[in-house]
Structures are given as structure tokens and as C-alpha cells.
Amino acid sequence: MTRRDGLSRTDLPVTLRDRAVVPGDSRYASLRSTYTTQSSPAVVLLPESEAEVAEALRFAGGTDFRLSIRSGGHGLSGRSSNDGGIVVDLSAMNAVDVVDPDTRLVRVQAGARWARVAAALEPHGLVISSGDHGNVGVGGLATAGGAGWLARSYGLTIDRIRAATVVLADGRIVRTDAEHEPELFWAVRGAGDAVGVVTEFEIEAVRLDTIGIAQIAIEADRGGATLRRWSEHLAEAPRELTTNGMLLANGPTFVLQLTAVVADGEPDRIRSLVEPVARLGVRTLALEAQLGPYSMLVPTAHLHPNLGQQVSTTTNALFPTLTDDSAGALMEVAAQPGSPLVQLRSLGGAVNDLDRSATAYSHRDQEVLAVLSTFPPAGIGQLSAAVRPLWPHAEGAYRNFESHPTDATFERAFPGAVGARVRALATRYDPTGLFARAR
Ligand SMILES: Cc1cc2nc3c(=O)[nH]c(=O)nc-3n(C[C@H](O)[C@H](O)[C@H](O)COP(=O)(O)OP(=O)(O)OC[C@H]3O[C@@H](n4cnc5c(N)ncnc54)[C@H](O)[C@@H]3O)c2cc1C
């Protein structure tokens, strides 16, 4: 079948026809798009099992239609949908099961959203560190990294994956872990979309009933000393502390607005960790702390359909501990007229426990992730020009905060030999290039 013939429900294998949503169906409006991009695919397939994912991939492989793989639909590139092609949407495969409370092993299907994962684990006193938004899907985040609220305490989401089930391009269903298909397991944790559709992850959760969450606002100086101090402080701080924030320009004044998360429920410990952060700026503008479960950060209130409502352009850069020069470059970006939104996240801590070669996400020496976004009418040209001061100081990037993936962004995310290994494994596990059509 070719694109020229078009695609209708009757072209699909009989087993998939009941799983298909096509233009004109009542569910099409809520399934056609992603969070950032409005799209018009020919068909959205909603498999309910690995066998059905395999059937969908075999069907797509026999056509030349564009293919998209979707878990939660929050990918910034919008490539989890397309115009005129096939979308394999895993949202019906969304189970979250505690396999063993003693070993804290949790089985999570790729179509679950992180808000549902947090809610399902809360009664067991368990947590998996995910991203900062509950509507983000498990599949897209856990195949790339997962830089979240508890990153310094427990690492990236991928760091605690113990096994995964992958449907390969030829329809084979493979369970992989450190002993079985270890190269596939390496690729799944950082470059999963290059090798297959990951349908299920076994993740070692952590036991954590209560966390501290502080909202902190500090004035940041224009020269960058505040940012440098923040980064130096976090690089040495106890691992219970992770901070994520935004650098906001308020006229000539800059405000660093941080959410500080402490992986500890003891009020004195929380106070001792967040109060020094509030003193890192020119002056403290606000400090408010509260206790709560992890689900407060990724509540089910985040859940919503993705309708292409958040059109945006995003790139990012990773840094070791900020210096005067790199902090100054970040301030220069934030100070431009019509500057991008600058988000800053602390990494380091447990993220850097792993060896660089342990997973396809290889950035294990960096301390800071800067995420830069513009919104219409600004586009990629304006964003690229605005962030130019950062590149002389950056050491790599995280592939998931990239709205316009190119060879250059691939090289930043998978530098040198890591990229060569990802490409070789993509060829080994997907020799016909099916998933290259989906990226
Ligand atoms: C509001 C918002 C907040 C975010 N916060 C964070 C954050 O705190 N930390 C963080 O690390 N990231 C964050 N991200 C980025 C996020 O990791 C990516 O956008 C991720 O791809 C979203 O996962 P998804 O399943 O919703 O994506 P989708 O849009 O469904 O998929 C995106 C891409 O991932 C691949 N993919 C999806 N599912 C699978 C699968 N099962 N197997 C193989 N490949 C697959 C496909 O190539 C697909 O095109 C955020 C994004 C948004 C929009």
C-alpha cells in the first residue's frame, strides 16, 4: 500500500479495525493532535496488547505511510502525530502494577501518564521520579531520560529501569534487561525510540511517603553571580534537594523563581535545606514551604486531552557547575528583548552516579539543564539566534527538550561514540528504518 492510495479502515488488518480511529469518528478530535502540534493523521491505532502493537508495526512496515509512535502525546517535536499517516497510540496500555512491595518493583505500561503512576503508587508509599508534569506519558519520557523533581535524590527515570518489553520493527516481542539483549537495554534507556516500541517498563521505585516542597523567589543579579552561586550550592548540597526554576525578567530586575523539592518528610531537615537556597540571591523575595505526597507535584488535575494547544519552540543545553562565563551567558539570553523563557533545573547528585557508558543518555558530569522556549510568533530562527551565547559553554543536551530535532541536536544529545552506538543499534534492531520514519 502506498500513500497515493490513501488509507481507510477497511485497508487495515481485521484484528486492528476495532482499534482504529479515523477522520469522522467521534474520538478523532481528541486523538489526532499532540500537546504542541495540531495534526490530521489518516488513522490512529489504539492497540491493547503487545501482539496488537506488533500487528500495527507489521502493517505500517508494509506501507510507505508516515508512522508516529505515541504514549502521552507530550513530545515537543509533535512527531507523535502526523498528517496523512499512521499513529500507534499506546494510551490504552496504561496499567501500573506493584509487582513486589518488598523489592519495590513496579510494572508500568508506556501509555500511562505520570500523574496516574504517582496516584497508583501513593497508597503503597512508593514513588518513581518522573518529570514535572502529570500529563506527560511514560513511554516518551522513560525511553529518553526523565529529569524530574527528585533527580538529585534518585537519578533519572531511566536509571531505575530494571527491564523493558520492546516490540521490534519486525513484530518480535522482546523482554530486555541487563542480561538479556543488553545492547537493546542500553539503547532503551536514552534512545528507545530508535530501536523499537517499548510497551512496558519494570522500574525500581523508592519508598517515600512525604516530601518537602518550597516555593522560593530570589532576585538575581544581571552579571550572573546569583546563578553561579545557585549552581555551586546545588553541586555540593545533600542529595535530598533538587531545584527547578524559571529566570524571569521584571523590567531591569531578574527573579529566579525556584521550586525546591526535598526527598524527606522531616520539617527541620527541609528547613535546613531550603533556607540557604533562599539566601543565594541579591535578596529573598519569597519562601514558602509545605509537606505533601509526591503526587502534589504531578497531580491528576494535570491530565487533559492534547489538542495542539501549546505551540512552542524549545531547545536546551547541559552545563557542568556554572562559571562566571556560563552564568553570564544565561543572563545574556534572559536579558534580550523578547527573550526566550529560561528554565533551569539541577541535575548532578544521583544522576551522576552512573558511568557515562551505562545508558544511551550519557551526560553524567553535568549539573545544570537549561531549557529555552519561545512562543508564537517567534519560531526556531529567533530561538536559535537568542541562545547562541550558550553554546561555547554547553556540554551536550537532553534530547527530549528539543522541538526541532536535527543532526546537530542528535550530536549534542548523543556525542561522538555514543551516537555511533545508537545508530549501529538502530540498524541492528530496525534494519528497514521503520522507526526512522517516526522520528
Ligand atoms: C509540559 C511538559 C513538561 C515536561 N517536563 C519534563 C520533565 O520534567 N522532565 C523530562 O525529562 N521531560 C519533560 N518533558 C519532555 C518529555 O520528556 C517529552 O516530551 C516526552 O517525549 C513526552 O513523553 P510522551 O509519552 O508524552 O510523548 P509522546 O509525544 O507520546 O512521544 C514523543 C516521542 O517519544 C517516542 N516514544 C513515545 N512513546 C514511545 C514508546 N513507547 N516507545 C518508543 N518510543 C516512544 C516517539 O518518538 C515519540 O515521537 C516535558 C514536556 C512537556 C510538554
Tab-separated table of C-alpha atoms and ligand atoms in Angstrom:
chain	number	residue	atom	x	y	z
A	1	MET	CA	0.000	0.000	0.000
A	2	THR	CA	1.264	3.447	-0.780
A	3	ARG	CA	0.406	6.938	0.334
A	4	ARG	CA	-1.088	7.655	-3.086
A	5	ASP	CA	-3.865	5.084	-2.458
A	6	GLY	CA	-4.958	6.768	0.792
A	7	LEU	CA	-5.969	4.733	3.823
A	8	SER	CA	-9.335	3.726	5.193
A	9	ARG	CA	-10.475	1.392	7.950
A	10	THR	CA	-11.040	-1.497	5.529
A	11	ASP	CA	-7.395	-1.376	4.459
A	12	LEU	CA	-6.387	-2.371	7.986
A	13	PRO	CA	-5.924	-5.963	9.155
A	14	VAL	CA	-9.252	-7.237	10.510
A	15	THR	CA	-7.761	-7.562	14.003
A	16	LEU	CA	-6.970	-3.840	14.123
A	17	ARG	CA	-10.165	-2.410	12.661
A	18	ASP	CA	-11.866	-2.161	16.066
A	19	ARG	CA	-8.792	-0.410	17.406
A	20	ALA	CA	-8.765	2.257	14.686
A	21	VAL	CA	-9.982	5.845	14.921
A	22	VAL	CA	-10.293	7.619	11.574
A	23	PRO	CA	-11.488	11.087	10.478
A	24	GLY	CA	-15.231	11.352	11.117
A	25	ASP	CA	-15.151	9.151	14.250
A	26	SER	CA	-16.262	10.920	17.436
A	27	ARG	CA	-12.907	10.257	19.183
A	28	TYR	CA	-10.811	11.575	16.301
A	29	ALA	CA	-10.787	15.193	17.552
A	30	SER	CA	-9.231	14.235	20.876
A	31	LEU	CA	-6.704	11.798	19.367
A	32	ARG	CA	-5.437	13.499	16.222
A	33	SER	CA	-3.012	16.029	17.770
A	34	THR	CA	-0.248	16.272	20.325
A	35	TYR	CA	0.219	18.868	23.049
A	36	THR	CA	2.270	21.163	20.833
A	37	THR	CA	1.028	20.380	17.319
A	38	GLN	CA	-2.312	20.099	15.531
A	39	SER	CA	-2.280	17.163	13.110
A	40	SER	CA	-4.505	15.182	10.766
A	41	PRO	CA	-3.387	11.540	10.601
A	42	ALA	CA	-5.216	9.067	8.375
A	43	VAL	CA	-5.635	6.644	11.256
A	44	VAL	CA	-4.915	6.426	14.975
A	45	LEU	CA	-4.472	2.825	16.132
A	46	LEU	CA	-5.096	2.084	19.800
A	47	PRO	CA	-3.557	-1.347	20.458
A	48	GLU	CA	-4.378	-3.099	23.721
A	49	SER	CA	-1.601	-5.689	23.752
A	50	GLU	CA	1.954	-6.266	22.548
A	51	ALA	CA	0.554	-8.580	19.863
A	52	GLU	CA	-1.595	-5.734	18.544
A	53	VAL	CA	1.363	-3.320	18.590
A	54	ALA	CA	3.282	-5.923	16.571
A	55	GLU	CA	0.391	-6.227	14.131
A	56	ALA	CA	0.258	-2.439	13.770
A	57	LEU	CA	4.008	-2.242	13.099
A	58	ARG	CA	3.878	-5.063	10.546
A	59	PHE	CA	1.027	-3.261	8.793
A	60	ALA	CA	2.849	0.099	8.825
A	61	GLY	CA	6.013	-1.614	7.588
A	62	GLY	CA	4.144	-2.830	4.513
A	63	THR	CA	3.191	0.715	3.545
A	64	ASP	CA	5.113	3.918	2.913
A	65	PHE	CA	2.888	5.984	5.201
A	66	ARG	CA	4.436	8.235	7.766
A	67	LEU	CA	4.428	6.496	11.167
A	68	SER	CA	4.165	8.033	14.623
A	69	ILE	CA	4.564	6.314	17.983
A	70	ARG	CA	2.697	7.962	20.826
A	71	SER	CA	2.484	7.303	24.547
A	72	GLY	CA	1.310	10.514	26.223
A	73	GLY	CA	1.468	12.980	23.309
A	74	HIS	CA	3.657	15.497	25.173
A	75	GLY	CA	6.655	15.251	22.872
A	76	LEU	CA	7.860	18.743	21.992
A	77	SER	CA	8.570	17.961	18.337
A	78	GLY	CA	4.953	16.980	17.679
A	79	ARG	CA	6.183	13.857	15.892
A	80	SER	CA	3.911	11.595	17.900
A	81	SER	CA	1.307	12.561	15.346
A	82	ASN	CA	1.490	13.383	11.639
A	83	ASP	CA	-0.563	14.439	8.640
A	84	GLY	CA	-1.996	11.669	6.498
A	85	GLY	CA	-0.147	8.789	8.157
A	86	ILE	CA	-0.466	6.145	10.851
A	87	VAL	CA	-0.299	6.840	14.588
A	88	VAL	CA	0.247	3.960	17.009
A	89	ASP	CA	-1.153	5.375	20.245
A	90	LEU	CA	-0.402	3.325	23.365
A	91	SER	CA	-2.821	5.132	25.671
A	92	ALA	CA	-4.949	2.006	26.133
A	93	MET	CA	-1.895	0.200	27.522
A	94	ASN	CA	-1.711	2.133	30.745
A	95	ALA	CA	-1.563	-0.322	33.647
A	96	VAL	CA	0.509	0.410	36.751
A	97	ASP	CA	1.164	-2.621	38.990
A	98	VAL	CA	3.285	-3.061	42.068
A	99	VAL	CA	4.970	-6.389	41.317
A	100	ASP	CA	6.712	-6.776	44.661
A	101	PRO	CA	6.291	-4.312	47.554
A	102	ASP	CA	9.463	-5.605	49.255
A	103	THR	CA	11.770	-5.039	46.317
A	104	ARG	CA	9.631	-2.032	45.249
A	105	LEU	CA	9.476	-3.340	41.697
A	106	VAL	CA	6.714	-1.656	39.691
A	107	ARG	CA	5.486	-2.575	36.217
A	108	VAL	CA	4.319	0.442	34.231
A	109	GLN	CA	2.888	0.340	30.720
A	110	ALA	CA	4.024	3.005	28.300
A	111	GLY	CA	0.606	4.576	27.751
A	112	ALA	CA	0.160	5.606	31.389
A	113	ARG	CA	0.572	9.261	32.338
A	114	TRP	CA	2.894	10.151	35.213
A	115	ALA	CA	0.016	11.610	37.258
A	116	ARG	CA	-1.672	8.193	37.182
A	117	VAL	CA	1.589	6.472	38.103
A	118	ALA	CA	2.042	8.739	41.141
A	119	ALA	CA	-1.575	8.243	42.213
A	120	ALA	CA	-1.344	4.444	41.851
A	121	LEU	CA	1.888	4.207	43.864
A	122	GLU	CA	0.891	6.590	46.656
A	123	PRO	CA	-1.142	4.042	48.704
A	124	HIS	CA	1.974	1.813	48.716
A	125	GLY	CA	4.221	4.650	49.931
A	126	LEU	CA	6.205	4.350	46.688
A	127	VAL	CA	7.452	6.945	44.215
A	128	ILE	CA	9.094	6.905	40.779
A	129	SER	CA	10.880	10.145	39.945
A	130	SER	CA	9.350	11.339	36.684
A	131	GLY	CA	9.107	14.716	35.006
A	132	ASP	CA	7.483	17.868	36.277
A	133	HIS	CA	4.108	17.427	34.594
A	134	GLY	CA	1.497	14.770	35.305
A	135	ASN	CA	0.111	14.685	31.764
A	136	VAL	CA	3.439	13.590	30.248
A	137	GLY	CA	3.378	9.984	29.080
A	138	VAL	CA	5.517	7.188	30.498
A	139	GLY	CA	6.756	5.970	27.087
A	140	GLY	CA	8.279	9.171	25.708
A	141	LEU	CA	9.934	10.152	28.972
A	142	ALA	CA	11.208	6.735	30.084
A	143	THR	CA	12.811	6.000	26.694
A	144	ALA	CA	14.836	9.216	26.787
A	145	GLY	CA	15.807	10.226	30.338
A	146	GLY	CA	13.322	11.676	32.783
A	147	ALA	CA	14.798	14.695	34.539
A	148	GLY	CA	12.417	15.318	37.380
A	149	TRP	CA	11.680	16.727	40.799
A	150	LEU	CA	13.726	14.050	42.564
A	151	ALA	CA	16.605	13.823	40.070
A	152	ARG	CA	19.413	14.565	42.518
A	153	SER	CA	17.996	12.114	45.046
A	154	TYR	CA	17.219	9.135	42.820
A	155	GLY	CA	18.604	9.881	39.358
A	156	LEU	CA	16.776	9.988	36.054
A	157	THR	CA	13.708	7.839	35.494
A	158	ILE	CA	15.757	5.573	33.184
A	159	ASP	CA	18.322	4.953	35.924
A	160	ARG	CA	15.904	2.773	37.866
A	161	ILE	CA	14.522	0.784	34.916
A	162	ARG	CA	15.361	-2.870	35.556
A	163	ALA	CA	13.708	-4.433	32.469
A	164	ALA	CA	11.597	-3.453	29.483
A	165	THR	CA	9.352	-5.101	26.916
A	166	VAL	CA	10.026	-3.916	23.383
A	167	VAL	CA	8.174	-4.594	20.139
A	168	LEU	CA	10.725	-4.537	17.340
A	169	ALA	CA	10.098	-3.287	13.809
A	170	ASP	CA	9.555	-6.832	12.504
A	171	GLY	CA	6.935	-7.503	15.189
A	172	ARG	CA	9.117	-9.561	17.523
A	173	ILE	CA	8.326	-9.007	21.203
A	174	VAL	CA	11.464	-8.940	23.342
A	175	ARG	CA	11.911	-8.616	27.081
A	176	THR	CA	15.256	-6.995	27.740
A	177	ASP	CA	17.310	-6.379	30.858
A	178	ALA	CA	20.975	-6.280	31.859
A	179	GLU	CA	21.378	-9.983	30.967
A	180	HIS	CA	19.002	-10.373	28.024
A	181	GLU	CA	19.750	-8.336	24.896
A	182	PRO	CA	21.906	-5.944	26.950
A	183	GLU	CA	22.628	-3.709	23.956
A	184	LEU	CA	18.892	-3.245	23.415
A	185	PHE	CA	18.536	-2.493	27.128
A	186	TRP	CA	21.308	0.118	26.848
A	187	ALA	CA	19.547	1.803	23.922
A	188	VAL	CA	16.102	1.713	25.544
A	189	ARG	CA	17.439	3.927	28.333
A	190	GLY	CA	18.027	7.136	26.374
A	191	ALA	CA	17.403	6.309	22.731
A	192	GLY	CA	14.453	3.931	22.965
A	193	ASP	CA	12.608	5.377	20.001
A	194	ALA	CA	15.495	4.354	17.707
A	195	VAL	CA	15.152	0.630	18.393
A	196	GLY	CA	11.508	-0.224	18.988
A	197	VAL	CA	8.223	0.483	20.698
A	198	VAL	CA	8.687	0.000	24.421
A	199	THR	CA	5.379	-1.182	25.808
A	200	GLU	CA	6.272	-1.854	29.420
A	201	PHE	CA	8.942	-0.904	31.941
A	202	GLU	CA	9.894	-2.599	35.201
A	203	ILE	CA	11.124	0.174	37.455
A	204	GLU	CA	12.537	0.048	40.970
A	205	ALA	CA	10.525	2.644	42.872
A	206	VAL	CA	11.674	4.294	46.091
A	207	ARG	CA	9.890	4.376	49.429
A	208	LEU	CA	8.889	7.948	50.162
A	209	ASP	CA	5.679	8.985	51.913
A	210	THR	CA	6.179	12.666	52.317
A	211	ILE	CA	8.330	15.290	50.679
A	212	GLY	CA	9.030	18.952	51.290
A	213	ILE	CA	8.095	21.401	48.559
A	214	ALA	CA	9.249	25.019	48.813
A	215	GLN	CA	8.468	27.907	46.521
A	216	ILE	CA	11.398	30.306	46.577
A	217	ALA	CA	11.850	33.609	44.755
A	218	ILE	CA	15.183	35.426	44.833
A	219	GLU	CA	16.415	38.478	42.981
A	220	ALA	CA	19.194	37.544	40.550
A	221	ASP	CA	21.895	39.990	39.559
A	222	ARG	CA	22.376	40.817	35.861
A	223	GLY	CA	26.003	39.651	35.873
A	224	GLY	CA	25.191	36.022	36.737
A	225	ALA	CA	26.688	35.743	40.252
A	226	THR	CA	23.353	34.517	41.640
A	227	LEU	CA	23.091	31.782	39.026
A	228	ARG	CA	26.685	30.729	39.632
A	229	ARG	CA	26.102	30.617	43.393
A	230	TRP	CA	22.878	28.596	42.919
A	231	SER	CA	24.701	26.079	40.759
A	232	GLU	CA	27.715	25.830	43.090
A	233	HIS	CA	25.426	25.433	46.078
A	234	LEU	CA	23.397	22.658	44.437
A	235	ALA	CA	26.507	20.812	43.264
A	236	GLU	CA	27.544	20.412	46.933
A	237	ALA	CA	24.110	20.178	48.573
A	238	PRO	CA	22.780	16.960	50.137
A	239	ARG	CA	21.034	14.794	47.602
A	240	GLU	CA	17.618	15.151	49.120
A	241	LEU	CA	17.495	18.582	47.488
A	242	THR	CA	16.525	19.201	43.849
A	243	THR	CA	15.526	22.602	42.491
A	244	ASN	CA	13.845	23.549	39.230
A	245	GLY	CA	13.018	27.086	38.302
A	246	MET	CA	12.490	29.911	35.891
A	247	LEU	CA	14.501	33.037	35.329
A	248	LEU	CA	12.070	35.891	34.847
A	249	ALA	CA	12.825	39.465	33.803
A	250	ASN	CA	10.746	42.046	35.609
A	251	GLY	CA	11.830	45.265	33.909
A	252	PRO	CA	15.530	45.671	34.762
A	253	THR	CA	15.201	43.208	37.664
A	254	PHE	CA	15.635	39.449	37.325
A	255	VAL	CA	13.864	36.961	39.517
A	256	LEU	CA	14.880	33.342	39.907
A	257	GLN	CA	11.704	31.548	40.854
A	258	LEU	CA	12.521	28.069	42.161
A	259	THR	CA	10.607	25.062	43.323
A	260	ALA	CA	12.850	23.241	45.781
A	261	VAL	CA	11.908	19.631	46.487
A	262	VAL	CA	13.316	17.782	49.480
A	263	ALA	CA	13.085	13.993	49.494
A	264	ASP	CA	12.477	13.911	53.241
A	265	GLY	CA	9.377	14.500	55.341
A	266	GLU	CA	11.153	15.904	58.401
A	267	PRO	CA	10.346	19.644	58.770
A	268	ASP	CA	13.698	20.593	60.348
A	269	ARG	CA	15.614	18.821	57.613
A	270	ILE	CA	13.519	20.525	54.937
A	271	ARG	CA	14.083	23.937	56.539
A	272	SER	CA	17.823	23.341	56.757
A	273	LEU	CA	17.979	22.555	53.048
A	274	VAL	CA	15.683	25.191	51.551
A	275	GLU	CA	16.571	28.246	53.660
A	276	PRO	CA	20.143	28.523	52.322
A	277	VAL	CA	18.757	28.442	48.746
A	278	ALA	CA	16.549	31.418	49.547
A	279	ARG	CA	19.680	33.355	50.582
A	280	LEU	CA	21.594	32.823	47.321
A	281	GLY	CA	20.267	35.893	45.533
A	282	VAL	CA	20.642	39.661	45.850
A	283	ARG	CA	17.659	39.467	48.182
A	284	THR	CA	14.998	36.964	49.181
A	285	LEU	CA	11.599	37.760	47.723
A	286	ALA	CA	9.592	34.760	48.886
A	287	LEU	CA	9.933	31.455	50.704
A	288	GLU	CA	7.020	29.190	51.410
A	289	ALA	CA	7.306	25.516	52.220
A	290	GLN	CA	4.828	22.716	52.700
A	291	LEU	CA	4.747	18.980	53.217
A	292	GLY	CA	2.891	16.587	50.985
A	293	PRO	CA	2.974	13.434	48.908
A	294	TYR	CA	4.899	13.321	45.623
A	295	SER	CA	1.564	13.371	43.759
A	296	MET	CA	1.205	17.047	44.751
A	297	LEU	CA	3.848	17.776	42.122
A	298	VAL	CA	2.228	15.708	39.373
A	299	PRO	CA	-1.461	15.738	40.321
A	300	THR	CA	-4.215	14.105	38.295
A	301	ALA	CA	-5.505	17.668	37.845
A	302	HIS	CA	-2.743	17.943	35.224
A	303	LEU	CA	-4.497	15.410	32.981
A	304	HIS	CA	-6.029	16.832	29.816
A	305	PRO	CA	-6.524	15.906	26.170
A	306	ASN	CA	-3.803	17.081	23.813
A	307	LEU	CA	-5.268	19.338	21.154
A	308	GLY	CA	-2.203	21.155	19.855
A	309	GLN	CA	-2.874	23.845	22.449
A	310	GLN	CA	0.743	24.671	23.403
A	311	VAL	CA	2.536	25.723	20.240
A	312	SER	CA	6.139	26.419	21.219
A	313	THR	CA	9.737	26.110	20.139
A	314	THR	CA	12.210	24.619	22.584
A	315	THR	CA	15.876	23.780	22.835
A	316	ASN	CA	18.178	23.054	25.766
A	317	ALA	CA	21.751	22.861	26.958
A	318	LEU	CA	23.573	20.991	29.717
A	319	PHE	CA	26.324	22.575	31.792
A	320	PRO	CA	28.763	21.497	34.453
A	321	THR	CA	28.671	23.708	37.557
A	322	LEU	CA	28.069	27.227	36.226
A	323	THR	CA	31.041	29.562	35.989
A	324	ASP	CA	31.038	33.358	35.736
A	325	ASP	CA	31.118	32.938	31.949
A	326	SER	CA	28.353	30.351	31.554
A	327	ALA	CA	26.118	32.046	34.143
A	328	GLY	CA	26.775	35.357	32.362
A	329	ALA	CA	25.764	33.783	29.046
A	330	LEU	CA	22.484	32.566	30.549
A	331	MET	CA	21.802	36.063	31.871
A	332	GLU	CA	22.617	37.482	28.443
A	333	VAL	CA	19.964	35.213	26.894
A	334	ALA	CA	17.400	36.183	29.540
A	335	ALA	CA	18.125	39.908	29.130
A	336	GLN	CA	17.419	40.085	25.397
A	337	PRO	CA	14.274	41.918	24.344
A	338	GLY	CA	11.585	39.272	23.734
A	339	SER	CA	13.914	36.726	25.326
A	340	PRO	CA	13.069	33.020	25.460
A	341	LEU	CA	11.604	31.583	28.633
A	342	VAL	CA	14.649	30.308	30.569
A	343	GLN	CA	14.068	27.279	32.803
A	344	LEU	CA	16.896	25.965	34.985
A	345	ARG	CA	16.997	22.505	36.536
A	346	SER	CA	19.518	20.999	38.877
A	347	LEU	CA	20.919	17.613	37.886
A	348	GLY	CA	24.023	16.065	39.425
A	349	GLY	CA	23.665	14.026	42.617
A	350	ALA	CA	22.373	10.528	41.850
A	351	VAL	CA	22.172	11.323	38.099
A	352	ASN	CA	25.951	11.364	38.057
A	353	ASP	CA	26.403	8.072	39.935
A	354	LEU	CA	26.167	6.097	36.702
A	355	ASP	CA	29.063	5.638	34.374
A	356	ARG	CA	28.823	7.585	31.100
A	357	SER	CA	28.630	4.308	29.168
A	358	ALA	CA	25.854	2.774	31.312
A	359	THR	CA	22.912	4.079	29.266
A	360	ALA	CA	22.341	5.814	25.931
A	361	TYR	CA	21.778	9.000	27.953
A	362	SER	CA	25.463	9.611	28.636
A	363	HIS	CA	25.611	13.037	30.321
A	364	ARG	CA	26.862	12.077	33.758
A	365	ASP	CA	29.166	15.008	34.570
A	366	GLN	CA	26.706	17.865	34.185
A	367	GLU	CA	24.974	19.762	36.947
A	368	VAL	CA	22.538	22.118	35.207
A	369	LEU	CA	19.937	21.708	32.490
A	370	ALA	CA	18.770	24.951	30.862
A	371	VAL	CA	15.570	24.717	28.808
A	372	LEU	CA	14.834	27.620	26.484
A	373	SER	CA	11.429	28.142	24.874
A	374	THR	CA	9.790	30.719	22.654
A	375	PHE	CA	6.149	31.017	21.763
A	376	PRO	CA	4.485	32.283	18.568
A	377	PRO	CA	5.109	34.451	16.656
A	378	ALA	CA	8.754	33.597	17.497
A	379	GLY	CA	9.988	30.427	15.823
A	380	ILE	CA	13.122	28.317	15.567
A	381	GLY	CA	15.131	31.062	13.793
A	382	GLN	CA	14.562	33.528	16.610
A	383	LEU	CA	15.231	30.902	19.298
A	384	SER	CA	18.456	29.742	17.640
A	385	ALA	CA	19.743	33.315	17.442
A	386	ALA	CA	18.740	34.074	21.032
A	387	VAL	CA	20.519	31.065	22.549
A	388	ARG	CA	23.765	31.395	20.557
A	389	PRO	CA	25.714	32.783	23.579
A	390	LEU	CA	25.203	29.456	25.377
A	391	TRP	CA	26.874	27.011	23.011
A	392	PRO	CA	30.542	27.858	23.796
A	393	HIS	CA	29.826	26.870	27.426
A	394	ALA	CA	27.390	23.953	27.000
A	395	GLU	CA	28.344	20.290	27.308
A	396	GLY	CA	25.677	18.387	25.451
A	397	ALA	CA	21.923	18.451	25.604
A	398	TYR	CA	18.907	16.329	26.575
A	399	ARG	CA	17.068	15.088	23.523
A	400	ASN	CA	13.570	15.460	24.993
A	401	PHE	CA	13.588	19.246	25.333
A	402	GLU	CA	14.168	19.707	21.609
A	403	SER	CA	11.282	20.752	19.380
A	404	HIS	CA	13.264	20.699	16.114
A	405	PRO	CA	15.493	17.603	16.129
A	406	THR	CA	18.309	17.757	13.563
A	407	ASP	CA	21.681	16.056	13.059
A	408	ALA	CA	23.206	18.833	15.185
A	409	THR	CA	20.804	18.266	18.087
A	410	PHE	CA	21.376	14.478	17.796
A	411	GLU	CA	25.129	15.102	18.107
A	412	ARG	CA	24.588	17.243	21.211
A	413	ALA	CA	22.361	14.577	22.806
A	414	PHE	CA	24.472	11.590	21.714
A	415	PRO	CA	28.011	12.872	21.338
A	416	GLY	CA	30.687	11.005	19.391
A	417	ALA	CA	30.892	7.277	20.089
A	418	VAL	CA	27.514	7.277	21.883
A	419	GLY	CA	25.819	8.471	18.691
A	420	ALA	CA	27.670	5.879	16.627
A	421	ARG	CA	26.477	3.142	19.007
A	422	VAL	CA	22.870	4.410	18.865
A	423	ARG	CA	22.986	4.439	15.054
A	424	ALA	CA	24.506	0.948	14.887
A	425	LEU	CA	21.838	-0.432	17.223
A	426	ALA	CA	19.070	1.298	15.250
A	427	THR	CA	20.356	-0.514	12.158
A	428	ARG	CA	20.630	-3.828	14.016
A	429	TYR	CA	17.145	-3.763	15.543
A	430	ASP	CA	15.362	-1.838	12.795
A	431	PRO	CA	17.157	-2.723	9.532
A	432	THR	CA	14.349	-1.407	7.319
A	433	GLY	CA	14.341	2.004	9.019
A	434	LEU	CA	10.697	1.834	10.154
A	435	PHE	CA	11.321	3.926	13.277
A	436	ALA	CA	13.472	6.409	11.373
A	437	ARG	CA	10.156	7.266	9.655
A	438	ALA	CA	8.699	8.002	13.098
A	439	ARG	CA	11.361	10.347	14.470
B	1	LIG	C1	4.682	20.313	29.741
B	1	LIG	C2	5.873	19.432	29.585
B	1	LIG	C3	6.660	19.156	30.702
B	1	LIG	C4	7.756	18.320	30.565
B	1	LIG	N1	8.526	18.074	31.672
B	1	LIG	C5	9.577	17.219	31.585
B	1	LIG	C6	10.371	16.949	32.706
B	1	LIG	O1	10.142	17.478	33.786
B	1	LIG	N2	11.398	16.087	32.577
B	1	LIG	C7	11.672	15.471	31.402
B	1	LIG	O2	12.610	14.670	31.347
B	1	LIG	N3	10.969	15.743	30.302
B	1	LIG	C8	9.925	16.604	30.363
B	1	LIG	N4	9.214	16.917	29.254
B	1	LIG	C9	9.658	16.352	27.985
B	1	LIG	C10	9.142	14.924	27.855
B	1	LIG	O3	10.099	14.022	28.388
B	1	LIG	C11	8.976	14.555	26.400
B	1	LIG	O4	8.179	15.482	25.787
B	1	LIG	C12	8.415	13.133	26.255
B	1	LIG	O5	8.663	12.678	24.953
B	1	LIG	C13	6.933	13.080	26.496
B	1	LIG	O6	6.517	11.763	26.600
B	1	LIG	P1	5.127	11.350	25.936
B	1	LIG	O7	4.983	9.883	26.046
B	1	LIG	O8	4.044	12.206	26.453
B	1	LIG	O9	5.489	11.757	24.430
B	1	LIG	P2	4.843	11.404	23.020
B	1	LIG	O10	4.503	12.703	22.380
B	1	LIG	O11	3.781	10.382	23.110
B	1	LIG	O12	6.096	10.783	22.287
B	1	LIG	C14	7.205	11.571	21.946
B	1	LIG	C15	8.184	10.711	21.161
B	1	LIG	O13	8.718	9.714	22.006
B	1	LIG	C16	8.847	8.487	21.302
B	1	LIG	N5	8.015	7.492	22.006
B	1	LIG	C17	6.853	7.711	22.655
B	1	LIG	N6	6.421	6.586	23.214
B	1	LIG	C18	7.332	5.631	22.908
B	1	LIG	C19	7.443	4.248	23.232
B	1	LIG	N7	6.521	3.641	23.978
B	1	LIG	N8	8.493	3.550	22.750
B	1	LIG	C20	9.458	4.164	21.996
B	1	LIG	N9	9.400	5.480	21.685
B	1	LIG	C21	8.354	6.206	22.143
B	1	LIG	C22	8.375	8.718	19.892
B	1	LIG	O14	9.499	9.013	19.083
B	1	LIG	C23	7.519	9.955	20.007
B	1	LIG	O15	7.524	10.763	18.839
B	1	LIG	C24	8.101	17.754	29.316
B	1	LIG	C25	7.318	18.047	28.196
B	1	LIG	C26	6.215	18.875	28.322
B	1	LIG	C27	5.411	19.194	27.101
